[in-house]
Structure formats: structure tokens, C-alpha cells
Amino acid sequence: MAFDLDFASEQRIHTTVCYGMIAFSVACLVALLLTVAPYGRYSPMKGILINSRLSWIVMESPNLIIPVAFYFYPCGLKLSRNPVHYLLLGMFVLHYIHRTLIFPFKLRNPKPAPIYITLSAFLFTSVNGYMQARYLMFLADYPSSWLLQPNFWIGVITFFAGMYINIQADYILMNLRKPGEKEYKIPHGGAFEYVSGANFFGEILEWTGYAIACWNLPAFAFAFSTFSSIAPRAAAHHRWYLSKFEDYPKQRKAVIPFIW
């Protein structure tokens, strides 16, 4: 078929996409350290806005749809039957099952989201979904002994620790305000005792663990892009909390406990 590629060509394209994401992430990190992305509490509420729950589903769904699409349409490559590949891919998919199908419906009175943020995030997750699924389903070649490697277990433990912190922090934030309340409050509990961006810290930890467990270029590119996009966001939140609340805990850091 027209879109079928041989293995070598696919490898070259995939590697180029990975390095492209790393380059984009460097630019993103610099830009977001200099300015604040205009969504959430920083949104001017201008332009075309869409329902926030729908926005989350649209933004995150490519990471679920693309692996399924590749399973049924491998584009000329042989689908891997190696269970190690699918254990690693399962970590990736597990996060997005929660983020796409559960988290949006737990939100309380979320603000509408700018459509350009939704569409730009959709583009990013489409590229990332391709990077992770294509590599683990077709291009990777892990030995069965990978499951005995120390980095696999260090990565898995780190991933699930980060996932726990991330989900716990999300639910702390969602339960800060009672129904009908609109004022922001200081979050307490969990990793919020150490950092202002506990949810961001958890997600950075998750994908760092995933990268350690996978030990491949696309996973490291994704982990770096995660840090580049949300670590500056956590720093912005930290500055915002300090300016808004006189009694904000001064010992808290922005995103990395005891460091930043």
C-alpha cells in the first residue's frame, strides 16, 4: 500500500521524529521559562473556547487510538509478539486510560479551554503516540532477560510512584473547593507539602521512570519533553501562589523537592 514502509526507512523516519521532538522541547523549555502559557488560571478567556472535559479527551486520546490503529494496520511492518514490548507499552497506555477516560469526568466546574491549546496538544500527543507505539510494537528488539535488568525494575517502581503522586495531587486539587466555590486555595497533603506543582512532579517522575524502564530514544525524548513543558508551569504556579497568599509555606519548592 502507498503508506507501507520498509524497516530501514521506518527507522530513519522514527529517529528523525524523536530528535525533532527533543529539539522542539529545548525551544519549548526556553520559551516557557520566559513566559507563561495562556491556559488554565492564566487564560485570558478569549477566542474559541470548548468544554474542558472534551478538551482533555481530545488532547489525550491519540495515545490510546494510535496503538490500536497500528495493531490493525501495521503499515507494512511485522507486528512484534514480544511480551516485553507490550509490558512497556502497557505502562504508557495505562497512564492515558486514566488521563483520557477517567480524569476528565472527575473535574469540578472546569474552565473552558482555548481550542488552539487543545489542537496543539492533540498534535503533540499524536506525534508522541506514534513515537512510543511504533517503536515498541515494530522497531524494538528487547531480549526476554530485559525483565531481569535493574533499570527495568527501577523504572517500573519510579513510574508507579510518580503515577500515585500525580493522581493523588490531582484529586487534592479537585477537592480543594466545595461545589459553587471559585476562589483558589492553598493545597495541602501528599507531595504538596514539598512542592507547589505536586501533580507536575508526579508526572515528571512517571515518565522518567518509563524512560529508565524502556531505555530507548523515544522514551527519553518524551520524558524530556514532559519536563520541558510542565516544569516551567510548576515554577509559574509557585510564583503565583507566593504572590497571592501571604501565608503560603515558604519552605516549598516549585517542582523538585528540596531543589527547585
GROMACS .gro file of C-alpha atoms in nm:
model
  260
    1MET     CA    1   0.000   0.000   0.000
    2ALA     CA    2   0.102   0.364  -0.051
    3PHE     CA    3   0.194   0.423   0.312
    4ASP     CA    4   0.381   0.098   0.370
    5LEU     CA    5   0.749   0.143   0.457
    6ASP     CA    6   1.040  -0.095   0.482
    7PHE     CA    7   1.207  -0.141   0.822
    8ALA     CA    8   1.514   0.074   0.750
    9SER     CA    9   1.310   0.363   0.613
   10GLU     CA   10   1.077   0.350   0.913
   11GLN     CA   11   1.374   0.352   1.150
   12ARG     CA   12   1.520   0.661   0.984
   13ILE     CA   13   1.188   0.847   0.995
   14HIS     CA   14   1.123   0.744   1.353
   15THR     CA   15   1.469   0.853   1.471
   16THR     CA   16   1.430   1.186   1.294
   17VAL     CA   17   1.095   1.244   1.465
   18CYS     CA   18   1.250   1.166   1.805
   19TYR     CA   19   1.534   1.413   1.759
   20GLY     CA   20   1.283   1.664   1.627
   21MET     CA   21   1.085   1.633   1.949
   22ILE     CA   22   1.400   1.685   2.156
   23ALA     CA   23   1.487   2.000   1.958
   24PHE     CA   24   1.131   2.129   1.992
   25SER     CA   25   1.139   2.058   2.366
   26VAL     CA   26   1.456   2.264   2.410
   27ALA     CA   27   1.284   2.558   2.239
   28CYS     CA   28   0.971   2.499   2.444
   29LEU     CA   29   1.169   2.497   2.770
   30VAL     CA   30   1.337   2.828   2.689
   31ALA     CA   31   1.009   2.990   2.581
   32LEU     CA   32   0.815   2.873   2.887
   33LEU     CA   33   1.085   2.993   3.123
   34LEU     CA   34   1.041   3.338   2.971
   35THR     CA   35   0.662   3.348   2.952
   36VAL     CA   36   0.356   3.163   3.085
   37ALA     CA   37   0.139   2.951   2.856
   38PRO     CA   38  -0.206   3.121   2.846
   39TYR     CA   39  -0.436   2.845   2.967
   40GLY     CA   40  -0.591   2.742   3.297
   41ARG     CA   41  -0.561   3.014   3.560
   42TYR     CA   42  -0.357   3.223   3.315
   43SER     CA   43  -0.610   3.205   3.032
   44PRO     CA   44  -0.744   3.539   2.902
   45MET     CA   45  -1.065   3.351   2.815
   46LYS     CA   46  -1.060   3.490   2.461
   47GLY     CA   47  -1.102   3.326   2.125
   48ILE     CA   48  -1.281   2.999   2.064
   49LEU     CA   49  -1.333   2.805   2.387
   50ILE     CA   50  -1.452   2.446   2.426
   51ASN     CA   51  -1.571   2.233   2.715
   52SER     CA   52  -1.271   2.141   2.930
   53ARG     CA   53  -1.371   1.775   2.966
   54LEU     CA   54  -1.400   1.743   2.589
   55SER     CA   55  -1.066   1.923   2.555
   56TRP     CA   56  -0.890   1.670   2.780
   57ILE     CA   57  -1.039   1.376   2.589
   58VAL     CA   58  -0.940   1.520   2.251
   59MET     CA   59  -0.588   1.611   2.371
   60GLU     CA   60  -0.504   1.273   2.523
   61SER     CA   61  -0.695   1.027   2.303
   62PRO     CA   62  -0.426   0.981   2.032
   63ASN     CA   63  -0.213   0.794   2.285
   64LEU     CA   64  -0.488   0.531   2.305
   65ILE     CA   65  -0.608   0.537   1.945
   66ILE     CA   66  -0.269   0.512   1.773
   67PRO     CA   67  -0.154   0.183   1.936
   68VAL     CA   68  -0.489   0.025   1.843
   69ALA     CA   69  -0.465   0.159   1.488
   70PHE     CA   70  -0.112   0.021   1.449
   71TYR     CA   71  -0.226  -0.318   1.574
   72PHE     CA   72  -0.484  -0.345   1.295
   73TYR     CA   73  -0.285  -0.154   1.032
   74PRO     CA   74   0.089  -0.213   1.073
   75CYS     CA   75   0.182  -0.014   0.758
   76GLY     CA   76   0.396  -0.285   0.609
   77LEU     CA   77   0.597  -0.380   0.918
   78LYS     CA   78   0.577  -0.703   1.116
   79LEU     CA   79   0.396  -0.664   1.445
   80SER     CA   80   0.609  -0.767   1.742
   81ARG     CA   81   0.488  -1.059   1.954
   82ASN     CA   82   0.746  -0.995   2.227
   83PRO     CA   83   0.566  -0.963   2.565
   84VAL     CA   84   0.839  -0.733   2.698
   85HIS     CA   85   0.741  -0.475   2.437
   86TYR     CA   86   0.379  -0.482   2.548
   87LEU     CA   87   0.461  -0.462   2.918
   88LEU     CA   88   0.649  -0.141   2.845
   89LEU     CA   89   0.377  -0.010   2.615
   90GLY     CA   90   0.122  -0.105   2.879
   91MET     CA   91   0.276   0.145   3.122
   92PHE     CA   92   0.230   0.419   2.864
   93VAL     CA   93  -0.127   0.319   2.782
   94LEU     CA   94  -0.225   0.280   3.149
   95HIS     CA   95  -0.147   0.646   3.217
   96TYR     CA   96  -0.360   0.756   2.925
   97ILE     CA   97  -0.653   0.533   3.010
   98HIS     CA   98  -0.677   0.730   3.333
   99ARG     CA   99  -0.600   1.067   3.171
  100THR     CA  100  -0.846   1.021   2.881
  101LEU     CA  101  -1.132   0.813   3.019
  102ILE     CA  102  -1.139   0.884   3.394
  103PHE     CA  103  -0.973   1.213   3.486
  104PRO     CA  104  -1.187   1.445   3.266
  105PHE     CA  105  -1.507   1.324   3.428
  106LYS     CA  106  -1.373   1.389   3.779
  107LEU     CA  107  -1.316   1.760   3.713
  108ARG     CA  108  -1.532   2.001   3.913
  109ASN     CA  109  -1.659   2.309   3.729
  110PRO     CA  110  -1.356   2.331   3.498
  111LYS     CA  111  -1.294   2.647   3.298
  112PRO     CA  112  -1.345   2.625   2.920
  113ALA     CA  113  -1.023   2.557   2.729
  114PRO     CA  114  -0.891   2.759   2.431
  115ILE     CA  115  -0.931   2.548   2.121
  116TYR     CA  116  -0.580   2.629   1.998
  117ILE     CA  117  -0.435   2.476   2.316
  118THR     CA  118  -0.647   2.166   2.260
  119LEU     CA  119  -0.542   2.131   1.898
  120SER     CA  120  -0.171   2.193   1.965
  121ALA     CA  121  -0.175   1.933   2.243
  122PHE     CA  122  -0.359   1.692   2.011
  123LEU     CA  123  -0.080   1.735   1.756
  124PHE     CA  124   0.186   1.671   2.021
  125THR     CA  125   0.019   1.356   2.156
  126SER     CA  126  -0.034   1.228   1.802
  127VAL     CA  127   0.340   1.257   1.734
  128ASN     CA  128   0.427   1.108   2.071
  129GLY     CA  129   0.175   0.827   2.031
  130TYR     CA  130   0.344   0.740   1.703
  131MET     CA  131   0.691   0.753   1.862
  132GLN     CA  132   0.611   0.524   2.154
  133ALA     CA  133   0.375   0.277   1.987
  134ARG     CA  134   0.567   0.246   1.661
  135TYR     CA  135   0.892   0.173   1.840
  136LEU     CA  136   0.759  -0.077   2.093
  137MET     CA  137   0.522  -0.254   1.852
  138PHE     CA  138   0.752  -0.277   1.548
  139LEU     CA  139   1.106  -0.141   1.582
  140ALA     CA  140   1.229  -0.251   1.925
  141ASP     CA  141   1.407  -0.579   1.992
  142TYR     CA  142   1.424  -0.640   2.367
  143PRO     CA  143   1.553  -0.975   2.496
  144SER     CA  144   1.331  -1.164   2.738
  145SER     CA  145   1.603  -1.109   3.000
  146TRP     CA  146   1.516  -0.737   2.995
  147LEU     CA  147   1.269  -0.808   3.274
  148LEU     CA  148   1.562  -0.907   3.495
  149GLN     CA  149   1.759  -0.588   3.433
  150PRO     CA  150   1.791  -0.347   3.730
  151ASN     CA  151   1.695  -0.045   3.517
  152PHE     CA  152   1.364  -0.213   3.425
  153TRP     CA  153   1.259  -0.252   3.787
  154ILE     CA  154   1.396   0.086   3.894
  155GLY     CA  155   1.197   0.239   3.610
  156VAL     CA  156   0.877   0.050   3.690
  157ILE     CA  157   0.891   0.144   4.059
  158THR     CA  158   0.965   0.508   3.971
  159PHE     CA  159   0.683   0.511   3.715
  160PHE     CA  160   0.418   0.383   3.955
  161ALA     CA  161   0.543   0.606   4.239
  162GLY     CA  162   0.506   0.902   4.004
  163MET     CA  163   0.164   0.788   3.888
  164TYR     CA  164   0.046   0.764   4.251
  165ILE     CA  165   0.179   1.113   4.331
  166ASN     CA  166   0.025   1.255   4.013
  167ILE     CA  167  -0.321   1.109   4.072
  168GLN     CA  168  -0.319   1.192   4.443
  169ALA     CA  169  -0.224   1.552   4.367
  170ASP     CA  170  -0.494   1.583   4.101
  171TYR     CA  171  -0.759   1.469   4.346
  172ILE     CA  172  -0.629   1.701   4.619
  173LEU     CA  173  -0.667   1.991   4.375
  174MET     CA  174  -1.013   1.880   4.263
  175ASN     CA  175  -1.135   1.863   4.622
  176LEU     CA  176  -0.990   2.195   4.737
  177ARG     CA  177  -1.310   2.384   4.666
  178LYS     CA  178  -1.662   2.292   4.764
  179PRO     CA  179  -1.935   2.297   4.497
  180GLY     CA  180  -2.002   2.656   4.397
  181GLU     CA  181  -1.674   2.794   4.530
  182LYS     CA  182  -1.448   2.973   4.282
  183GLU     CA  183  -1.164   3.111   4.492
  184TYR     CA  184  -0.825   2.941   4.474
  185LYS     CA  185  -0.693   2.783   4.793
  186ILE     CA  186  -0.357   2.658   4.915
  187PRO     CA  187  -0.325   2.282   4.853
  188HIS     CA  188  -0.203   2.063   5.138
  189GLY     CA  189  -0.121   1.695   5.169
  190GLY     CA  190   0.085   1.445   4.973
  191ALA     CA  191   0.370   1.591   4.771
  192PHE     CA  192   0.216   1.939   4.806
  193GLU     CA  193   0.397   1.957   5.140
  194TYR     CA  194   0.720   1.972   4.939
  195VAL     CA  195   0.638   2.135   4.605
  196SER     CA  196   0.376   2.369   4.463
  197GLY     CA  197   0.342   2.159   4.147
  198ALA     CA  198   0.291   1.816   4.304
  199ASN     CA  199   0.086   1.694   4.008
  200PHE     CA  200   0.361   1.807   3.771
  201PHE     CA  201   0.631   1.648   3.986
  202GLY     CA  202   0.440   1.318   3.980
  203GLU     CA  203   0.407   1.323   3.602
  204ILE     CA  204   0.775   1.408   3.551
  205LEU     CA  205   0.862   1.118   3.782
  206GLU     CA  206   0.630   0.887   3.589
  207TRP     CA  207   0.786   0.948   3.252
  208THR     CA  208   1.137   0.948   3.392
  209GLY     CA  209   1.062   0.601   3.526
  210TYR     CA  210   0.916   0.497   3.192
  211ALA     CA  211   1.231   0.618   3.015
  212ILE     CA  212   1.454   0.427   3.258
  213ALA     CA  213   1.249   0.108   3.214
  214CYS     CA  214   1.246   0.136   2.834
  215TRP     CA  215   1.597   0.281   2.794
  216ASN     CA  216   1.534   0.395   2.439
  217LEU     CA  217   1.539   0.719   2.241
  218PRO     CA  218   1.162   0.778   2.205
  219ALA     CA  219   1.100   0.726   2.577
  220PHE     CA  220   1.380   0.965   2.674
  221ALA     CA  221   1.257   1.220   2.418
  222PHE     CA  222   0.911   1.203   2.576
  223ALA     CA  223   1.044   1.230   2.931
  224PHE     CA  224   1.246   1.537   2.835
  225SER     CA  225   0.951   1.696   2.655
  226THR     CA  226   0.735   1.638   2.964
  227PHE     CA  227   0.988   1.814   3.185
  228SER     CA  228   1.028   2.095   2.932
  229SER     CA  229   0.657   2.168   2.914
  230ILE     CA  230   0.541   2.127   3.274
  231ALA     CA  231   0.839   2.213   3.496
  232PRO     CA  232   0.817   2.581   3.392
  233ARG     CA  233   0.441   2.558   3.451
  234ALA     CA  234   0.505   2.444   3.807
  235ALA     CA  235   0.750   2.731   3.856
  236ALA     CA  236   0.484   2.976   3.734
  237HIS     CA  237   0.229   2.827   3.977
  238HIS     CA  238   0.482   2.860   4.259
  239ARG     CA  239   0.536   3.229   4.187
  240TRP     CA  240   0.160   3.279   4.160
  241TYR     CA  241   0.093   3.114   4.496
  242LEU     CA  242   0.364   3.322   4.666
  243SER     CA  243   0.218   3.645   4.525
  244LYS     CA  244  -0.143   3.559   4.609
  245PHE     CA  245  -0.114   3.410   4.959
  246GLU     CA  246   0.087   3.584   5.232
  247ASP     CA  247   0.076   3.268   5.444
  248TYR     CA  248   0.195   3.039   5.165
  249PRO     CA  249   0.450   2.785   5.301
  250LYS     CA  250   0.791   2.935   5.231
  251GLN     CA  251   0.974   2.601   5.256
  252ARG     CA  252   0.800   2.459   4.949
  253LYS     CA  253   0.987   2.438   4.624
  254ALA     CA  254   0.829   2.468   4.280
  255VAL     CA  255   0.855   2.121   4.126
  256ILE     CA  256   1.153   1.918   4.253
  257PRO     CA  257   1.151   1.862   4.631
  258PHE     CA  258   1.435   2.042   4.815
  259ILE     CA  259   1.593   2.156   4.484
  260TRP     CA  260   1.370   2.373   4.259
   0.00000   0.00000   0.00000
